[in-house]
Every structure is written in C-alpha cells, then in structure tokens.
Coordinates of C-alpha atoms in Angstrom, one line a residue:
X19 CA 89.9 81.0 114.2
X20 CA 92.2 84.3 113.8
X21 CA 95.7 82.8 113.6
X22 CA 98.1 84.6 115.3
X23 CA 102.0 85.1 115.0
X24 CA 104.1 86.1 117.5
X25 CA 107.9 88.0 117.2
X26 CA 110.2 88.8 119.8
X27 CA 112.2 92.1 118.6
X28 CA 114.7 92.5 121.7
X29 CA 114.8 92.8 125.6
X30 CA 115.8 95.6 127.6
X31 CA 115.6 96.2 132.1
X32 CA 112.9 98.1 133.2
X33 CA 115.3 100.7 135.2
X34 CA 112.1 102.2 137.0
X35 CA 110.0 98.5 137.9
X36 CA 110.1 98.6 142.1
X37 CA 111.5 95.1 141.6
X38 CA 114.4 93.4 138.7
X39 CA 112.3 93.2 135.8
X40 CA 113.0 92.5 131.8
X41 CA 110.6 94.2 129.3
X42 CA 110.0 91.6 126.2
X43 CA 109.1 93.7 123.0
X44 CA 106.6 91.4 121.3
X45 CA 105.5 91.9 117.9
X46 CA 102.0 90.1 117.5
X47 CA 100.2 89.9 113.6
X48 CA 96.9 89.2 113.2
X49 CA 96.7 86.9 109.8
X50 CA 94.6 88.7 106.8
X51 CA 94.5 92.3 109.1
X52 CA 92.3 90.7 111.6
X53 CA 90.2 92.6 113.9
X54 CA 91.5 91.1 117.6
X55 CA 89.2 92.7 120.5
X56 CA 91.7 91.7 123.3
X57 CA 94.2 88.9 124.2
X58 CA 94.6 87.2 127.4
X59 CA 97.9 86.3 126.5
X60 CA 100.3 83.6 129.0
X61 CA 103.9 83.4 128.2
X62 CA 106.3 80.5 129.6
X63 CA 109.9 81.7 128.9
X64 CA 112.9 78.6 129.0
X65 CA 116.3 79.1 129.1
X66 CA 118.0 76.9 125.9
X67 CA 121.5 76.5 127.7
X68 CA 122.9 74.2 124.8
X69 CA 122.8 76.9 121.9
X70 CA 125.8 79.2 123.1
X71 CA 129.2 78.8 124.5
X72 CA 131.2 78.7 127.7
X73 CA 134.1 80.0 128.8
X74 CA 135.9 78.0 131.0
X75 CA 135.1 80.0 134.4
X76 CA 131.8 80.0 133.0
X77 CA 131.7 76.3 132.9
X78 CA 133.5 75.7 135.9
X79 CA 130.7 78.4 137.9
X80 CA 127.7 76.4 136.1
X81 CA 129.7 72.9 137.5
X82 CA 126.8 72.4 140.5
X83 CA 123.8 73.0 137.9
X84 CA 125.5 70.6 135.0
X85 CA 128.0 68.2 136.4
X86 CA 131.4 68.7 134.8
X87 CA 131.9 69.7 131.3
X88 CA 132.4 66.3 129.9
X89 CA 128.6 65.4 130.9
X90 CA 127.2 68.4 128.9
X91 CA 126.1 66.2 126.5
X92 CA 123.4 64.5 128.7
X93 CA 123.4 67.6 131.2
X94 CA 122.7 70.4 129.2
X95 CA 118.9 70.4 129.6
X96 CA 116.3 73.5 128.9
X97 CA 115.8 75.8 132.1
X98 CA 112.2 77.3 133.3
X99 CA 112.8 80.8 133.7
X100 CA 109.3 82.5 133.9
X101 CA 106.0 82.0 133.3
X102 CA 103.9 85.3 133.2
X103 CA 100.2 86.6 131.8
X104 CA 99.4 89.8 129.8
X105 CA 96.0 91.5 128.6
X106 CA 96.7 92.8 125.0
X107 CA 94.7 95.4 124.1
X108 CA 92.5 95.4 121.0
X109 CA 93.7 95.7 117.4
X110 CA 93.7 95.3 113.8
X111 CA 96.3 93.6 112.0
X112 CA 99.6 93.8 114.3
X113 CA 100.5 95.3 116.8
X114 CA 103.5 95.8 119.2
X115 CA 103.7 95.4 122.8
X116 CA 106.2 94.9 126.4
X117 CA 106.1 91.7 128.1
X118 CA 106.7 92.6 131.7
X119 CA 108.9 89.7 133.1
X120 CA 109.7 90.3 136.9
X121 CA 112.7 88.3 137.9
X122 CA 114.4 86.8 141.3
X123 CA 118.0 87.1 141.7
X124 CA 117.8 84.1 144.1
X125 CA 121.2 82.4 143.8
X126 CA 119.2 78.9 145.1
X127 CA 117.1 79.1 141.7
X128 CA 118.4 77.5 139.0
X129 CA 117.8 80.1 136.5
X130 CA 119.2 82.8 139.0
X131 CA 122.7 80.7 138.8
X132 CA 122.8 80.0 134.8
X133 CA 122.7 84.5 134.7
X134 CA 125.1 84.8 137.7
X135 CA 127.1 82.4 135.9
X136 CA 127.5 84.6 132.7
X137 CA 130.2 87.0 132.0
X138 CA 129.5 87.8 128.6
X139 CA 127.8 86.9 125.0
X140 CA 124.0 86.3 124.9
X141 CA 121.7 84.0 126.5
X142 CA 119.3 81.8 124.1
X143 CA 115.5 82.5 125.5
X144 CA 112.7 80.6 124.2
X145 CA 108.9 82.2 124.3
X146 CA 106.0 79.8 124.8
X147 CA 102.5 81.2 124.1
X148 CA 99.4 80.2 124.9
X149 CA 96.1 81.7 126.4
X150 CA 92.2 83.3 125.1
X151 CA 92.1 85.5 121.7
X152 CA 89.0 87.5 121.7
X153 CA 87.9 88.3 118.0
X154 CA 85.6 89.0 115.2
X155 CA 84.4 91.7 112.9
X156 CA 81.0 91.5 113.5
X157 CA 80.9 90.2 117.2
X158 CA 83.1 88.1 119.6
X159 CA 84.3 85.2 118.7
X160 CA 86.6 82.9 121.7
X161 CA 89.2 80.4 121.0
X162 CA 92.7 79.4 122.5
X163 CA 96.2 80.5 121.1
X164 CA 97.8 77.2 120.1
X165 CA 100.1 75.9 122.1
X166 CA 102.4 75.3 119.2
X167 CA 102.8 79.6 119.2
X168 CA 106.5 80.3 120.1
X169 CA 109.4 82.6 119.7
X170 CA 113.0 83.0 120.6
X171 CA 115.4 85.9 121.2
X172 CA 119.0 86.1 122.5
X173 CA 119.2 88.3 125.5
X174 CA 122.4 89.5 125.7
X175 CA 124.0 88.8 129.2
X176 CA 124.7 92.8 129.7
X177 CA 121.2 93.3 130.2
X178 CA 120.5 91.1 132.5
X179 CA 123.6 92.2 134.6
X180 CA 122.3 96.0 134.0
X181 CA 118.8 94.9 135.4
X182 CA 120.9 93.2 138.7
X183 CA 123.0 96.3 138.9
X184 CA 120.1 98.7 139.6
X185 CA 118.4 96.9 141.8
X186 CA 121.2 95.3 143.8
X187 CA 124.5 97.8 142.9
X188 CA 127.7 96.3 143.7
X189 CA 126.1 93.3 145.7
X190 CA 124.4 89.7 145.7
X191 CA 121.9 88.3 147.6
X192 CA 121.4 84.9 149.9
X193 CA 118.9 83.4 151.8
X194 CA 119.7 81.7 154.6
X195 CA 117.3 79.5 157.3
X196 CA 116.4 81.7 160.5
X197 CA 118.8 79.6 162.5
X198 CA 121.6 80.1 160.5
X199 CA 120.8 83.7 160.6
X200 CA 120.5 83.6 164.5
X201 CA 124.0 81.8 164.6
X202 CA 125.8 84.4 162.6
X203 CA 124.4 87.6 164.3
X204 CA 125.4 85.3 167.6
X205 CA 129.1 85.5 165.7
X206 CA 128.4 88.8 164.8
X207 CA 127.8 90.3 168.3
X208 CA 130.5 88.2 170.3
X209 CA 133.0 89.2 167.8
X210 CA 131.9 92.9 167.9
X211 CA 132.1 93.1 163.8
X212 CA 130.1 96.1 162.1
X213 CA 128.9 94.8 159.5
X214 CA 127.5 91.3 157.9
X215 CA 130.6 91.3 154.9
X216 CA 133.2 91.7 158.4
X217 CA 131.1 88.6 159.5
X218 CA 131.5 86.5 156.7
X219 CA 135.4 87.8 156.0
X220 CA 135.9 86.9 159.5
X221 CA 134.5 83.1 158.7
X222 CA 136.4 82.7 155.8
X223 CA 139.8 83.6 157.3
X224 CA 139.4 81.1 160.3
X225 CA 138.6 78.9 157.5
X226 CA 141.7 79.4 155.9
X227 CA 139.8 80.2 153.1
X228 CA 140.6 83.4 150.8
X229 CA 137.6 83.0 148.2
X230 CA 139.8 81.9 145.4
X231 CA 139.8 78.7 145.4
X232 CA 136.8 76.4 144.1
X233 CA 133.8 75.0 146.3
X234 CA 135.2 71.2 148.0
X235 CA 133.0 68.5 146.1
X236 CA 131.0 68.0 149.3
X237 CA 130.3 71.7 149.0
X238 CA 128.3 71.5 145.8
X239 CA 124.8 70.7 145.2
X240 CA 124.5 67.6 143.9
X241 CA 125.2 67.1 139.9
X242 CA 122.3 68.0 137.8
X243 CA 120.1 67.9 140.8
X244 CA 119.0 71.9 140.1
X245 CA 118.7 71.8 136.5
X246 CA 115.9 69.2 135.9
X247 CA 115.4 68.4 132.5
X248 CA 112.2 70.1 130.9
X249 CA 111.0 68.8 128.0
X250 CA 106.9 69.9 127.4
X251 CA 105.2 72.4 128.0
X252 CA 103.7 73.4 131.7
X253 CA 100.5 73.6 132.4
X254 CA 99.2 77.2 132.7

C-alpha cells in the first residue's frame, strides 16, 4: 500500500463560487516519493465545538443548540458540517491541492447556527479522509485510504462571515413552510407594506417585541435536540 498523509495548511471563501463556498488547501505526501496515478479522495469535515471559547452572547445565541452553559459539559458534542468528494490528480511525492466545500447558510442546520453564532476567534475543524488511491510504478495498484487519515485546521470565524457577506450582503436567510409564507404575504397585502422587513417590523411591534430581548423558553428548540452527538465516522 502507498501510505498517505494528509495536512490542512489554511481556509479561505471562494469569492467567485455561484454559491457560499470554503476552499480547503490540503497538503497530501506520498510516503518514500510515491508515484500516485489519481485519488478519489472523500472528506467528512466535523465541527469540534469544545476546543475554543465563548463569549457570553456567544453562549447565550448557541443556548437552543447546547442547553445552558452549565450543561456544556455533557452538551458540547462534535457537529457534522460537510461531507464532500474530490479527484486528485496524479503525482509523485506531494502535492497541494483546494478542497471545494460548498456550504448552506440555513439558520435550521445545526452547523449553519454554531457560524451565525460566532463573533469572533477561530472555529476548530476536523478533516476525515477516506476513499480509492490509484498507484504504482510499474502499473496500477487499488486500495482504500484508511479511515484512520485525518487532519485539523482552525478556521478563523472572519472567513466564514466574509464567505456569508458575498453571497448574502447585509442580510440572513429563513425558510419558512408555504403556508406560513401564504399567511404573511396575506399580512403583507392587507396592510399595504412594501417590503418583507416592513412585514416582519410590523409583527414584531404588535408583538410588543423590539428584537432585544431573548427568545421565551417555549420559543426555543428544544435543548440539545439539533446538536446530536457524533461520535464515528459516517458512512460514505
């Protein structure tokens, strides 16, 4: 078998991808200058929430995903944030490639929420490998990247809220069922309001609500419920 060791040497936003997307800079060494024809390479990427800090209106926005600060202990479980392929092309020795990682800024994922979440400092990523390695001086020889093949990298949180900011400037984004959407463009139209942030500003001040204050306990999703703990490896 050609053993194979993989590096993760930063993350940047791919400002011209049609949708968000990080680019992983991987850093792959053939052991003993290898000859490796091609990779079919598959990547599972976790968020490690326990290996950094909080502030406290960090911890207070990540309430619905962990329970309450005093839980952490039990709470704080890994986060599946990705799980992507990638053909590497042939090579000899090492060689450097991007990891295309396309991402969803879906506020009802769990992974969406930890980034939202974030106002600063870096975010601990963990890199699963697995997949095909093509190799062989003289001829082809097949066998699987071990699933023990991993790598980290801390992403700092001001790339992921450049990647957000390019794609969706100055705004967020919500999915709501088609009846709830009917209901509000009902609101909408008997209320003559010209746009969707009048709609919802309108809401909120029958509501009594200015946006300050935090979400009623019935509000929030239920403790824990969206951050299930993850502790192996998913099947490809």
């Amino acid at each position: 078998m050609t053993e194979l060791s993989f590096v993760c040497t930063g993350v940047r936003a791919d400002r011209y991808a049609a949708v968000p997307t990080l680019l992983f800079r991987l850093c792959i060494t053939a052991a003993e200058a290898a000859r490796v024809h091609a990779l079919a390479l598959r990547c599972q990427l976790r968020i490690e929430p326990a290996r950094r800090g909080y502030r406290p209106d960090e911890a207070e926005a990540l309430s619905d995903l962990f329970g309450e600060r005093s839980r952490w202990g039990s709470t704080l479980h890994p986060l599946q944030f990705a799980q992507v392929s990638l053909v590497v092309p042939g090579f000899t020795g090492e060689t450097e490639v991007d990891l295309p990682v396309p991402c969803s800024y879906d506020l009802d994922v769990a992974a969406g929420r930890y980034f939202h979440a974030l106002r600063e400092g870096e975010v601990p990523l963990l890199l699963l490998f697995s997949g095909t390695v093509f190799a062989g001086a003289g001829g082809f020889r097949v066998h699987p990247v071990p699933w023990h093949k991993e790598a980290s990298v801390r992403m700092p949180v001001a790339v992921w809220q450049e990647m957000t900011e390019a794609h969706f400037p100055g705004c967020g984004w919500l999915r709501l069922p088609r009846e709830t959407l009917d209901a509000l463009l009902a609101y909408r139209s008997r209320h003559a309001l010209p746009s969707w942030q009048a709609t919802v500003e309108s809401l909120l001040a029958e509501a009594g609500d200015d946006g300050t204050a935090p979400p009623a306990p019935h509000a929030r999703l239920l403790q824990g419920a969206a951050a299930r703990p993850l502790s192996e490896r998913t099947a490809p």
